[in-house]
Coordinates of N, CA and C and ligand atoms in Angstrom, one line a residue:
M216 N 106.9 102.3 128.6 CA 107.2 100.9 128.8 C 108.1 100.4 127.6
D217 N 109.1 99.6 128.0 CA 109.9 99.1 126.9 C 109.3 97.8 126.2
F218 N 110.0 97.4 125.2 CA 109.5 96.3 124.4 C 109.3 95.0 125.3
K219 N 110.3 94.8 126.1 CA 110.2 93.6 126.9 C 109.0 93.4 127.8
E220 N 108.6 94.5 128.4 CA 107.4 94.5 129.3 C 106.2 94.3 128.5
K221 N 106.2 94.7 127.3 CA 104.9 94.6 126.5 C 104.7 93.2 125.9
I222 N 105.7 92.3 126.0 CA 105.6 91.0 125.4 C 104.6 90.1 126.2
D223 N 103.7 89.5 125.5 CA 102.7 88.6 126.1 C 103.4 87.2 126.3
K224 N 103.6 86.8 127.5 CA 104.3 85.6 127.8 C 103.5 84.3 127.4
N225 N 102.2 84.5 127.2 CA 101.4 83.4 126.7 C 101.3 83.2 125.2
N226 N 102.0 84.1 124.5 CA 102.0 84.0 123.1 C 103.4 84.1 122.5
L227 N 104.3 83.5 123.2 CA 105.7 83.6 122.7 C 106.0 82.7 121.5
P228 N 106.8 83.1 120.6 CA 107.2 82.1 119.6 C 108.1 81.1 120.3
E229 N 107.7 79.8 120.1 CA 108.5 78.7 120.8 C 109.9 78.6 120.2
H230 N 109.9 78.9 118.8 CA 111.2 78.7 118.1 C 111.4 79.9 117.3
I231 N 112.6 80.6 117.5 CA 113.0 81.7 116.6 C 114.2 81.4 115.8
A232 N 114.2 81.6 114.6 CA 115.4 81.4 113.7 C 115.9 82.7 113.2
I233 N 117.2 82.9 113.2 CA 117.7 84.2 112.7 C 118.8 84.0 111.6
I234 N 118.7 84.7 110.5 CA 119.7 84.8 109.5 C 120.5 86.0 109.9
M235 N 121.7 85.8 110.5 CA 122.5 86.9 111.1 C 123.3 87.4 109.9
D236 N 122.9 88.6 109.4 CA 123.6 89.1 108.2 C 124.0 90.6 108.4
G237 N 125.1 90.9 107.7 CA 125.5 92.3 107.7 C 126.8 92.6 108.4
N238 N 127.5 91.6 108.8 CA 128.8 91.8 109.5 C 129.8 92.5 108.6
G239 N 129.9 92.1 107.4 CA 130.9 92.7 106.5 C 130.6 94.2 106.2
R240 N 129.3 94.5 105.9 CA 129.0 95.9 105.7 C 129.2 96.7 106.9
W241 N 128.9 96.2 108.0 CA 129.1 96.9 109.3 C 130.5 97.3 109.5
A242 N 131.4 96.4 109.2 CA 132.9 96.6 109.3 C 133.3 97.7 108.3
K243 N 132.8 97.5 107.1 CA 133.2 98.4 106.0 C 132.8 99.8 106.3
K244 N 131.6 100.0 106.8 CA 131.1 101.3 107.2 C 132.1 102.0 108.2
K245 N 132.7 101.2 109.0 CA 133.6 101.7 110.0 C 135.1 101.7 109.5
G246 N 135.3 101.4 108.2 CA 136.6 101.5 107.6 C 137.5 100.3 108.0
N247 N 136.8 99.2 108.4 CA 137.6 98.0 108.9 C 137.5 96.8 108.0
Q248 N 138.2 95.8 108.3 CA 138.2 94.5 107.6 C 136.9 93.8 107.9
R249 N 136.5 92.9 107.1 CA 135.2 92.2 107.3 C 135.3 91.4 108.6
I250 N 136.4 90.8 108.9 CA 136.5 90.0 110.1 C 136.2 90.8 111.4
F251 N 136.5 92.1 111.3 CA 136.2 92.9 112.5 C 134.6 92.9 112.7
G252 N 133.9 92.8 111.6 CA 132.4 92.7 111.7 C 132.0 91.4 112.3
H253 N 132.7 90.3 111.9 CA 132.4 89.0 112.5 C 132.7 89.0 114.0
K254 N 133.8 89.5 114.4 CA 134.1 89.5 115.8 C 133.1 90.3 116.6
N255 N 132.6 91.4 116.1 CA 131.6 92.1 116.8 C 130.2 91.4 116.7
G256 N 130.0 90.6 115.7 CA 128.8 89.8 115.6 C 128.7 88.8 116.8
V257 N 129.8 88.4 117.3 CA 129.7 87.5 118.5 C 129.0 88.2 119.7
K258 N 129.3 89.5 119.8 CA 128.6 90.2 120.9 C 127.1 90.2 120.8
A259 N 126.7 90.3 119.5 CA 125.2 90.3 119.2 C 124.7 88.9 119.6
V260 N 125.4 87.9 119.2 CA 125.0 86.5 119.5 C 124.8 86.3 121.0
R261 N 125.8 86.8 121.8 CA 125.8 86.7 123.2 C 124.5 87.3 123.8
D262 N 124.2 88.5 123.3 CA 123.1 89.3 123.9 C 121.8 88.7 123.5
V263 N 121.7 88.2 122.3 CA 120.4 87.6 121.8 C 120.1 86.3 122.5
V264 N 121.2 85.5 122.7 CA 121.0 84.2 123.3 C 120.5 84.5 124.8
E265 N 121.1 85.5 125.4 CA 120.7 85.8 126.8 C 119.2 86.3 126.8
G266 N 118.9 87.2 125.8 CA 117.5 87.7 125.7 C 116.5 86.7 125.5
A267 N 116.8 85.7 124.6 CA 115.8 84.7 124.3 C 115.6 83.8 125.5
G268 N 116.7 83.5 126.2 CA 116.5 82.7 127.4 C 115.7 83.4 128.5
E269 N 116.0 84.7 128.7 CA 115.3 85.5 129.7 C 113.8 85.5 129.5
I270 N 113.3 85.6 128.3 CA 111.9 85.7 128.2 C 111.2 84.4 128.0
G271 N 112.0 83.3 127.9 CA 111.4 82.0 127.8 C 111.2 81.4 126.5
V272 N 111.9 81.8 125.5 CA 111.9 81.2 124.2 C 112.6 79.8 124.3
K273 N 112.0 78.8 123.7 CA 112.5 77.4 123.9 C 113.7 77.1 123.0
Y274 N 113.5 77.5 121.7 CA 114.5 77.2 120.7 C 115.0 78.4 119.9
L275 N 116.3 78.6 119.7 CA 116.8 79.7 119.0 C 117.8 79.1 118.0
T276 N 117.5 79.2 116.7 CA 118.4 78.7 115.6 C 119.2 79.9 115.0
L277 N 120.5 79.8 114.9 CA 121.3 80.9 114.3 C 122.0 80.4 113.1
Y278 N 121.8 81.1 112.0 CA 122.5 80.7 110.8 C 123.9 81.3 110.8
A279 N 124.9 80.5 111.0 CA 126.2 81.0 111.3 C 127.2 80.8 110.1
F280 N 127.0 79.7 109.3 CA 127.8 79.5 108.1 C 127.1 78.5 107.2
S281 N 126.9 79.0 105.9 CA 126.2 78.3 104.9 C 127.1 77.4 104.1
T282 N 126.6 76.4 103.4 CA 127.5 75.7 102.5 C 128.0 76.6 101.4
E283 N 127.3 77.6 101.1 CA 127.7 78.5 100.0 C 128.9 79.5 100.5
N284 N 128.9 79.6 101.9 CA 130.0 80.5 102.4 C 131.4 80.0 102.2
W285 N 131.5 78.7 101.8 CA 132.9 78.2 101.4 C 133.4 78.9 100.2
N286 N 132.5 79.6 99.5 CA 133.0 80.3 98.3 C 133.6 81.6 98.6
R287 N 133.7 82.0 99.8 CA 134.3 83.3 100.2 C 135.8 83.2 100.2
P288 N 136.5 84.3 100.2 CA 138.0 84.2 100.2 C 138.5 83.4 101.4
K289 N 139.5 82.6 101.2 CA 140.0 81.7 102.2 C 140.4 82.4 103.5
Q290 N 140.9 83.5 103.4 CA 141.3 84.3 104.6 C 140.1 84.5 105.5
E291 N 139.0 84.9 104.9 CA 137.8 85.1 105.7 C 137.2 83.8 106.3
I292 N 137.3 82.7 105.5 CA 136.8 81.4 106.0 C 137.6 81.0 107.2
D293 N 138.9 81.1 107.1 CA 139.8 80.7 108.2 C 139.6 81.5 109.4
A294 N 139.4 82.8 109.2 CA 139.1 83.7 110.3 C 137.8 83.3 111.0
L295 N 136.8 83.0 110.2 CA 135.5 82.6 110.8 C 135.6 81.3 111.6
M296 N 136.3 80.4 111.1 CA 136.5 79.1 111.8 C 137.3 79.3 113.1
G297 N 138.3 80.2 113.0 CA 139.0 80.5 114.2 C 138.2 81.2 115.3
L298 N 137.3 82.0 114.8 CA 136.4 82.8 115.7 C 135.4 81.8 116.3
L299 N 135.0 80.8 115.6 CA 134.1 79.8 116.1 C 134.7 79.1 117.3
V300 N 136.0 78.7 117.1 CA 136.7 78.0 118.2 C 136.9 78.9 119.4
S301 N 137.3 80.1 119.2 CA 137.6 81.0 120.3 C 136.3 81.3 121.0
T302 N 135.2 81.4 120.3 CA 133.9 81.7 120.9 C 133.4 80.5 121.7
I303 N 133.6 79.3 121.2 CA 133.2 78.1 122.0 C 134.0 78.2 123.3
D304 N 135.3 78.4 123.3 CA 136.1 78.5 124.5 C 135.6 79.6 125.4
S305 N 135.3 80.8 124.9 CA 135.0 81.9 125.8 C 133.6 81.8 126.3
E306 N 132.7 81.1 125.6 CA 131.3 81.1 126.0 C 130.8 79.9 126.8
T307 N 131.7 78.8 126.8 CA 131.3 77.6 127.5 C 130.7 77.8 128.8
D308 N 131.4 78.5 129.7 CA 130.9 78.6 131.1 C 129.6 79.3 131.2
T309 N 129.5 80.4 130.4 CA 128.2 81.2 130.4 C 127.0 80.3 129.9
L310 N 127.3 79.5 128.9 CA 126.2 78.6 128.4 C 125.7 77.7 129.4
I311 N 126.7 77.1 130.1 CA 126.4 76.1 131.2 C 125.7 76.8 132.3
K312 N 126.2 77.9 132.7 CA 125.6 78.7 133.8 C 124.1 79.1 133.5
N313 N 123.9 79.4 132.2 CA 122.5 79.8 131.8 C 121.6 78.7 131.4
N314 N 122.1 77.4 131.6 CA 121.3 76.3 131.4 C 120.9 76.1 129.9
V315 N 121.8 76.5 129.0 CA 121.6 76.4 127.6 C 122.0 75.1 127.0
R316 N 121.2 74.5 126.2 CA 121.6 73.2 125.6 C 122.0 73.6 124.1
L317 N 123.2 73.1 123.7 CA 123.7 73.4 122.4 C 123.5 72.3 121.4
M318 N 123.0 72.6 120.2 CA 122.9 71.6 119.2 C 123.4 72.2 117.9
T319 N 123.6 71.4 116.9 CA 124.0 72.0 115.6 C 123.1 71.3 114.5
I320 N 122.9 72.0 113.4 CA 122.4 71.4 112.2 C 123.4 71.8 111.1
G321 N 123.4 70.9 110.0 CA 124.3 71.1 109.0 C 125.3 70.0 108.9
D322 N 126.2 70.1 107.9 CA 127.2 69.0 107.7 C 128.4 69.3 108.5
T323 N 128.4 69.0 109.9 CA 129.5 69.4 110.7 C 130.7 68.5 110.4
E324 N 130.5 67.4 109.8 CA 131.7 66.6 109.4 C 132.6 67.3 108.4
G325 N 132.0 68.3 107.7 CA 132.7 69.0 106.7 C 133.5 70.2 107.3
L326 N 133.4 70.4 108.6 CA 134.1 71.5 109.2 C 135.5 71.1 109.6
P327 N 136.4 72.0 109.8 CA 137.8 71.6 110.2 C 137.7 70.8 111.5
K328 N 138.6 69.8 111.6 CA 138.6 68.8 112.7 C 138.5 69.4 114.0
N329 N 139.3 70.4 114.3 CA 139.4 71.0 115.6 C 138.0 71.7 116.0
V330 N 137.4 72.2 115.0 CA 136.1 72.8 115.2 C 135.0 71.8 115.6
G331 N 135.1 70.7 114.8 CA 134.1 69.6 115.1 C 134.3 69.0 116.5
I332 N 135.6 68.8 116.9 CA 135.9 68.2 118.2 C 135.3 69.1 119.3
K333 N 135.6 70.4 119.2 CA 135.2 71.4 120.2 C 133.6 71.4 120.3
L334 N 133.0 71.4 119.2 CA 131.5 71.4 119.2 C 131.0 70.2 119.8
K335 N 131.5 69.1 119.5 CA 131.0 67.8 120.0 C 131.1 67.8 121.6
K336 N 132.2 68.3 122.1 CA 132.4 68.3 123.5 C 131.4 69.2 124.2
L337 N 131.2 70.4 123.6 CA 130.2 71.3 124.2 C 128.8 70.8 124.1
I338 N 128.5 70.1 123.0 CA 127.1 69.6 122.9 C 126.9 68.5 124.0
E339 N 127.9 67.7 124.2 CA 127.8 66.7 125.3 C 127.7 67.3 126.6
K340 N 128.5 68.3 126.9 CA 128.5 69.0 128.2 C 127.2 69.6 128.5
T341 N 126.5 70.1 127.5 CA 125.2 70.8 127.7 C 124.0 70.0 127.5
S342 N 124.2 68.7 127.1 CA 123.0 67.9 126.6 C 121.9 67.8 127.7
Q343 N 122.3 67.9 128.9 CA 121.2 67.7 130.0 C 120.6 69.0 130.4
N344 N 121.0 70.1 129.8 CA 120.5 71.4 130.2 C 119.0 71.6 129.7
K345 N 118.2 72.3 130.6 CA 116.8 72.3 130.3 C 116.3 73.7 130.0
G346 N 117.2 74.7 129.8 CA 116.8 76.0 129.4 C 116.6 76.1 127.9
L347 N 117.1 77.2 127.4 CA 117.0 77.5 125.9 C 117.8 76.4 125.2
T348 N 117.3 75.9 124.1 CA 118.1 75.1 123.1 C 118.6 76.0 122.0
L349 N 119.9 76.1 122.0 CA 120.6 77.0 121.0 C 121.1 76.1 119.9
I350 N 120.6 76.3 118.6 CA 120.9 75.5 117.5 C 121.8 76.3 116.5
L351 N 123.0 75.9 116.3 CA 123.8 76.6 115.4 C 123.8 75.9 114.0
A352 N 123.4 76.7 113.0 CA 123.5 76.1 111.6 C 124.9 76.4 111.1
L353 N 125.6 75.3 110.9 CA 127.0 75.4 110.5 C 127.2 74.5 109.3
N354 N 127.8 75.0 108.3 CA 128.0 74.2 107.0 C 126.6 73.7 106.7
Y355 N 125.6 74.6 106.8 CA 124.2 74.2 106.6 C 123.7 74.8 105.3
S356 N 122.9 74.0 104.6 CA 122.0 74.6 103.6 C 120.8 73.7 103.5
A357 N 119.6 74.3 103.2 CA 118.4 73.6 103.2 C 118.3 72.5 102.1
R358 N 118.9 72.9 100.9 CA 118.9 71.9 99.8 C 119.8 70.7 100.2
W359 N 120.9 71.0 100.8 CA 121.8 69.9 101.3 C 121.0 69.0 102.2
E360 N 120.3 69.6 103.2 CA 119.6 68.9 104.2 C 118.5 68.0 103.6
I361 N 117.8 68.6 102.6 CA 116.7 67.8 102.0 C 117.2 66.7 101.1
L362 N 118.3 66.9 100.4 CA 118.9 65.9 99.6 C 119.5 64.8 100.5
N363 N 120.1 65.2 101.6 CA 120.6 64.2 102.5 C 119.5 63.3 103.1
A364 N 118.4 63.9 103.4 CA 117.2 63.2 103.9 C 116.8 62.1 102.9
V365 N 116.7 62.5 101.6 CA 116.3 61.6 100.6 C 117.3 60.4 100.4
K366 N 118.6 60.8 100.5 CA 119.7 59.7 100.4 C 119.5 58.8 101.6
N367 N 119.3 59.3 102.8 CA 119.2 58.4 103.9 C 118.0 57.5 103.9
I368 N 116.9 58.1 103.4 CA 115.7 57.3 103.2 C 116.0 56.1 102.3
I369 N 116.6 56.3 101.2 CA 117.0 55.3 100.3 C 117.9 54.2 101.0
K370 N 118.9 54.7 101.7 CA 119.9 53.8 102.4 C 119.1 52.9 103.3
D371 N 118.2 53.5 104.1 CA 117.5 52.7 105.2 C 116.5 51.7 104.6
N372 N 116.2 51.9 103.3 CA 115.2 51.0 102.8 C 115.7 50.1 101.6
K373 N 117.0 49.9 101.6 CA 117.7 49.2 100.5 C 117.1 47.8 100.4
S374 N 116.9 47.1 101.5 CA 116.5 45.7 101.4 C 115.1 45.5 101.0
T375 N 114.2 46.5 101.4 CA 112.8 46.3 101.1 C 112.3 47.4 100.1
E376 N 111.3 47.2 99.4 CA 110.8 48.2 98.5 C 110.0 49.1 99.4
I377 N 110.2 50.4 99.4 CA 109.5 51.3 100.3 C 108.1 51.6 99.9
D378 N 107.2 51.5 100.8 CA 105.8 51.7 100.6 C 105.5 53.2 100.5
E379 N 105.0 53.6 99.3 CA 104.8 55.0 99.0 C 104.0 55.7 100.1
S380 N 103.1 55.0 100.7 CA 102.2 55.6 101.7 C 102.9 55.9 103.0
K381 N 104.1 55.4 103.1 CA 104.9 55.6 104.3 C 105.4 57.1 104.3
I382 N 105.5 57.7 103.1 CA 106.2 59.0 103.0 C 105.2 60.1 103.4
S383 N 105.1 60.3 104.7 CA 104.3 61.3 105.3 C 105.1 62.5 105.7
N384 N 104.5 63.6 106.1 CA 105.3 64.8 106.6 C 106.2 64.3 107.8
D385 N 105.5 63.6 108.7 CA 106.3 63.2 109.9 C 107.5 62.3 109.6
F386 N 107.2 61.3 108.6 CA 108.3 60.4 108.2 C 109.4 61.2 107.6
F387 N 109.1 62.1 106.7 CA 110.2 62.9 106.0 C 110.9 63.7 107.0
E388 N 110.2 64.4 107.9 CA 110.8 65.2 108.9 C 111.8 64.5 109.9
S389 N 111.5 63.2 110.1 CA 112.4 62.4 110.9 C 113.7 62.2 110.3
Y390 N 113.9 62.5 109.0 CA 115.2 62.4 108.3 C 115.9 63.8 108.2
L391 N 115.2 64.8 108.7 CA 115.9 66.1 108.6 C 116.7 66.4 109.8
N392 N 117.7 67.3 109.7 CA 118.6 67.6 110.9 C 117.8 68.1 112.0
T393 N 116.6 68.7 111.7 CA 115.8 69.4 112.8 C 114.8 68.4 113.4
K394 N 115.0 67.1 113.2 CA 114.0 66.2 113.8 C 113.9 66.4 115.3
D395 N 112.7 66.4 115.8 CA 112.4 66.6 117.2 C 112.4 68.1 117.6
I396 N 112.7 69.0 116.6 CA 112.7 70.4 116.9 C 111.5 71.0 116.2
P397 N 110.6 71.7 116.9 CA 109.4 72.3 116.3 C 109.9 73.3 115.2
D398 N 109.0 73.5 114.2 CA 109.3 74.5 113.1 C 109.4 75.9 113.7
P399 N 110.2 76.7 113.1 CA 110.3 78.1 113.6 C 109.0 78.8 113.5
D400 N 108.6 79.5 114.6 CA 107.4 80.3 114.5 C 107.7 81.7 113.9
L401 N 109.0 82.1 114.1 CA 109.4 83.5 113.7 C 110.8 83.3 113.0
L402 N 110.9 83.9 111.8 CA 112.2 83.9 111.2 C 112.6 85.4 111.0
I403 N 113.8 85.7 111.5 CA 114.3 87.1 111.4 C 115.5 87.2 110.5
R404 N 115.5 88.2 109.6 CA 116.8 88.4 108.9 C 117.2 89.8 109.1
T405 N 118.4 90.0 109.4 CA 119.0 91.4 109.6 C 119.6 91.9 108.3
S406 N 120.0 93.1 108.3 CA 120.8 93.8 107.3 C 120.0 94.2 106.0
G407 N 118.7 94.2 106.1 CA 117.9 94.7 105.0 C 117.8 93.9 103.7
E408 N 118.3 92.6 103.8 CA 118.2 91.7 102.7 C 116.8 90.9 102.8
Y409 N 116.1 90.8 101.7 CA 114.9 90.1 101.7 C 115.0 88.8 101.0
R410 N 115.8 87.9 101.6 CA 115.9 86.5 101.0 C 116.2 85.5 102.1
I411 N 116.0 84.2 101.7 CA 116.2 83.1 102.6 C 117.6 82.5 102.6
S412 N 118.3 82.7 101.4 CA 119.6 82.2 101.3 C 119.8 80.7 101.8
N413 N 118.9 79.9 101.3 CA 119.0 78.4 101.5 C 119.0 78.0 103.0
F414 N 118.2 78.7 103.7 CA 118.0 78.4 105.2 C 116.7 77.7 105.4
L415 N 116.6 76.6 106.1 CA 115.4 75.9 106.6 C 114.2 76.0 105.6
I416 N 114.4 75.7 104.4 CA 113.3 75.9 103.4 C 112.1 75.1 103.8
W417 N 112.3 73.8 104.2 CA 111.2 73.0 104.5 C 110.4 73.5 105.8
Q418 N 111.2 73.8 106.8 CA 110.7 74.1 108.1 C 110.0 75.5 108.2
I419 N 110.3 76.4 107.3 CA 109.7 77.7 107.4 C 108.4 77.9 106.6
A420 N 107.8 76.8 106.2 CA 106.6 76.8 105.4 C 105.6 77.7 106.0
Y421 N 105.4 77.7 107.3 CA 104.4 78.6 107.9 C 105.0 79.5 109.0
S422 N 106.3 79.8 108.9 CA 106.9 80.8 109.8 C 106.5 82.2 109.5
E423 N 106.4 83.0 110.5 CA 106.2 84.5 110.3 C 107.6 85.1 110.0
L424 N 107.6 85.9 108.9 CA 108.9 86.5 108.5 C 109.1 87.9 109.0
Y425 N 110.2 88.2 109.4 CA 110.5 89.6 109.9 C 111.8 90.1 109.4
F426 N 111.8 91.2 108.8 CA 113.1 91.7 108.2 C 113.4 93.1 108.9
T427 N 114.7 93.3 109.2 CA 115.1 94.5 109.8 C 116.4 95.0 109.1
D428 N 116.5 96.4 109.0 CA 117.7 96.9 108.4 C 118.9 96.9 109.3
V429 N 118.7 96.6 110.6 CA 119.8 96.6 111.6 C 120.9 95.6 111.1
L430 N 122.2 96.0 111.1 CA 123.2 95.1 110.7 C 123.6 94.2 112.0
W431 N 123.9 93.0 111.7 CA 124.0 92.0 112.8 C 124.8 92.5 114.0
P432 N 126.0 93.0 113.8 CA 126.8 93.4 115.0 C 126.1 94.4 115.9
D433 N 125.1 95.2 115.3 CA 124.4 96.1 116.1 C 123.2 95.5 116.8
Y434 N 122.8 94.3 116.5 CA 121.6 93.7 116.9 C 121.7 93.3 118.4
R435 N 120.7 93.7 119.2 CA 120.7 93.5 120.6 C 119.3 93.0 121.1
K436 N 119.2 92.7 122.4 CA 117.9 92.2 123.0 C 116.7 93.1 122.6
P437 N 116.8 94.4 122.7 CA 115.6 95.2 122.4 C 115.1 95.0 120.9
D438 N 116.1 94.7 120.0 CA 115.7 94.4 118.6 C 114.9 93.1 118.5
L439 N 115.4 92.1 119.3 CA 114.7 90.8 119.4 C 113.3 91.0 119.9
F440 N 113.2 91.7 121.0 CA 111.9 91.9 121.7 C 111.0 92.6 120.8
E441 N 111.5 93.6 120.0 CA 110.6 94.3 119.0 C 110.1 93.4 118.0
A442 N 110.9 92.5 117.5 CA 110.5 91.5 116.5 C 109.4 90.6 117.1
I443 N 109.6 90.2 118.4 CA 108.6 89.3 119.0 C 107.2 90.1 119.2
L444 N 107.3 91.3 119.5 CA 106.1 92.1 119.6 C 105.3 92.2 118.3
D445 N 106.1 92.4 117.2 CA 105.5 92.4 115.9 C 104.8 91.1 115.6
Y446 N 105.5 90.0 115.9 CA 105.0 88.6 115.7 C 103.7 88.5 116.4
Q447 N 103.6 89.0 117.6 CA 102.4 88.9 118.5 C 101.2 89.6 117.9
K448 N 101.4 90.6 117.0 CA 100.3 91.3 116.4 C 99.7 90.6 115.3
R449 N 100.4 89.5 114.8 CA 99.9 88.8 113.6 C 98.9 87.7 113.9
E450 N 98.1 87.4 113.0 CA 97.2 86.3 113.1 C 97.6 85.2 112.2
R451 N 98.0 84.0 112.8 CA 98.5 82.9 112.1 C 97.3 82.0 111.7
R452 N 97.0 81.9 110.5 CA 95.7 81.3 110.1 C 95.9 79.8 109.5
F453 N 97.1 79.5 109.1 CA 97.4 78.2 108.6 C 96.3 77.7 107.6
G454 N 95.9 78.6 106.8 CA 95.0 78.2 105.7 C 93.5 78.4 106.1
K455 N 93.3 78.6 107.4 CA 91.9 78.7 107.8 C 91.4 80.2 107.6
I456 N 90.2 80.5 108.0 CA 89.8 81.9 108.0 C 89.8 82.4 109.4
S457 N 89.8 83.7 109.5 CA 89.9 84.4 110.8 C 88.9 84.0 111.8
E458 N 87.6 83.8 111.4 CA 86.5 83.4 112.3 C 86.8 82.1 112.9
Q459 N 87.4 81.2 112.2 CA 87.7 79.9 112.8 C 88.8 80.0 113.9
I460 N 89.7 80.9 113.6 CA 90.8 81.0 114.6 C 90.3 81.6 115.9
N461 N 89.3 82.5 115.8 CA 88.9 83.3 117.0 C 87.7 82.7 117.6
S462 N 87.2 81.6 117.1 CA 86.0 81.0 117.8 C 86.4 80.0 118.9
Ligands
LIG140 C1 126.9 87.4 108.0 O1 127.5 88.6 107.6 C2 127.9 86.4 108.6 C3 128.1 85.3 107.7 C4 127.5 85.0 106.6 C5 129.1 84.3 108.1 P1 128.2 88.8 106.2 O2 129.6 88.3 106.3 O3 127.4 88.1 105.2 O4 128.1 90.3 106.0 P2 127.7 91.1 104.7 O5 126.3 90.6 104.3 O6 128.7 90.9 103.7 O7 127.6 92.5 105.1
LIG141 C1 123.4 83.9 104.8 O1 124.1 85.1 104.6 C2 124.2 82.9 105.5 C3 124.5 83.2 106.9 C4 123.9 84.2 107.6 C5 125.4 82.3 107.6 P1 124.9 85.4 103.3 O2 125.5 86.8 103.5 O3 125.9 84.3 103.0 O4 123.8 85.4 102.2 P2 123.7 86.0 100.7 O5 124.8 85.3 100.0 O6 123.9 87.4 100.8 O7 122.4 85.6 100.2
LIG142 MG1 125.8 88.6 104.0

């Protein structure tokens, strides 16, 4: 029996987040330029989006470009932005056909204009879709998001002194980019790195973490299904004890 058939449909992670890492090393291993790895990373994205939709995952967040990634060589950044535009163009029909709703998190206003325009159009076009919600983290970092939330709370309360008791989890979350999106149940990172790299710090407080050595361009549906099976073996206790969970 393959991984997919073993998955318990009653215990699916509602939201999976992925740190797609290892494109550069994948290309280097093949004696190629880093951008060759990014291009092949798009194939993995296509397969994983399809796989997540197939088994009924509701939300999939993909870390595609961090605020720190601006520190890479300009040539690589330009190539990544170009790839983003060409991918939007080539994938639009498939996303619509597969009932995928596209969203973004991160400072999209800081992206090149043409990228922002394309994204906005595709977000509008897919906004009524009821299948998988695909969230691309672009020009995203968790510290940026949290500071941005604090700034907006201050802005919104300029005229009145804010009542300290108002600052609840729900209130704060309503200022995050991920407002209305449930926290990830499962966070996957590829390429054998064991770090979070400024991704969803607030939201992953209780996520199950899964690390794999597979480099992102090699990542496919069976890898995703294997991670979900591993997730399903775990007991999420949220601070309680096992007996409370099982009673
Ligand atoms: C992930 O692969 C893609 C992005 C961060 C845009 P990398 O480009 O980080 O590949 P490695 O980690 O250098 O192998
Ligand atoms: C994290 O990967 C960012 C994305 C996957 C977009 P990096 O390759 O940038 O992370 P570090 O710098 O190795 O931690
Ligand atoms: Mg990397």
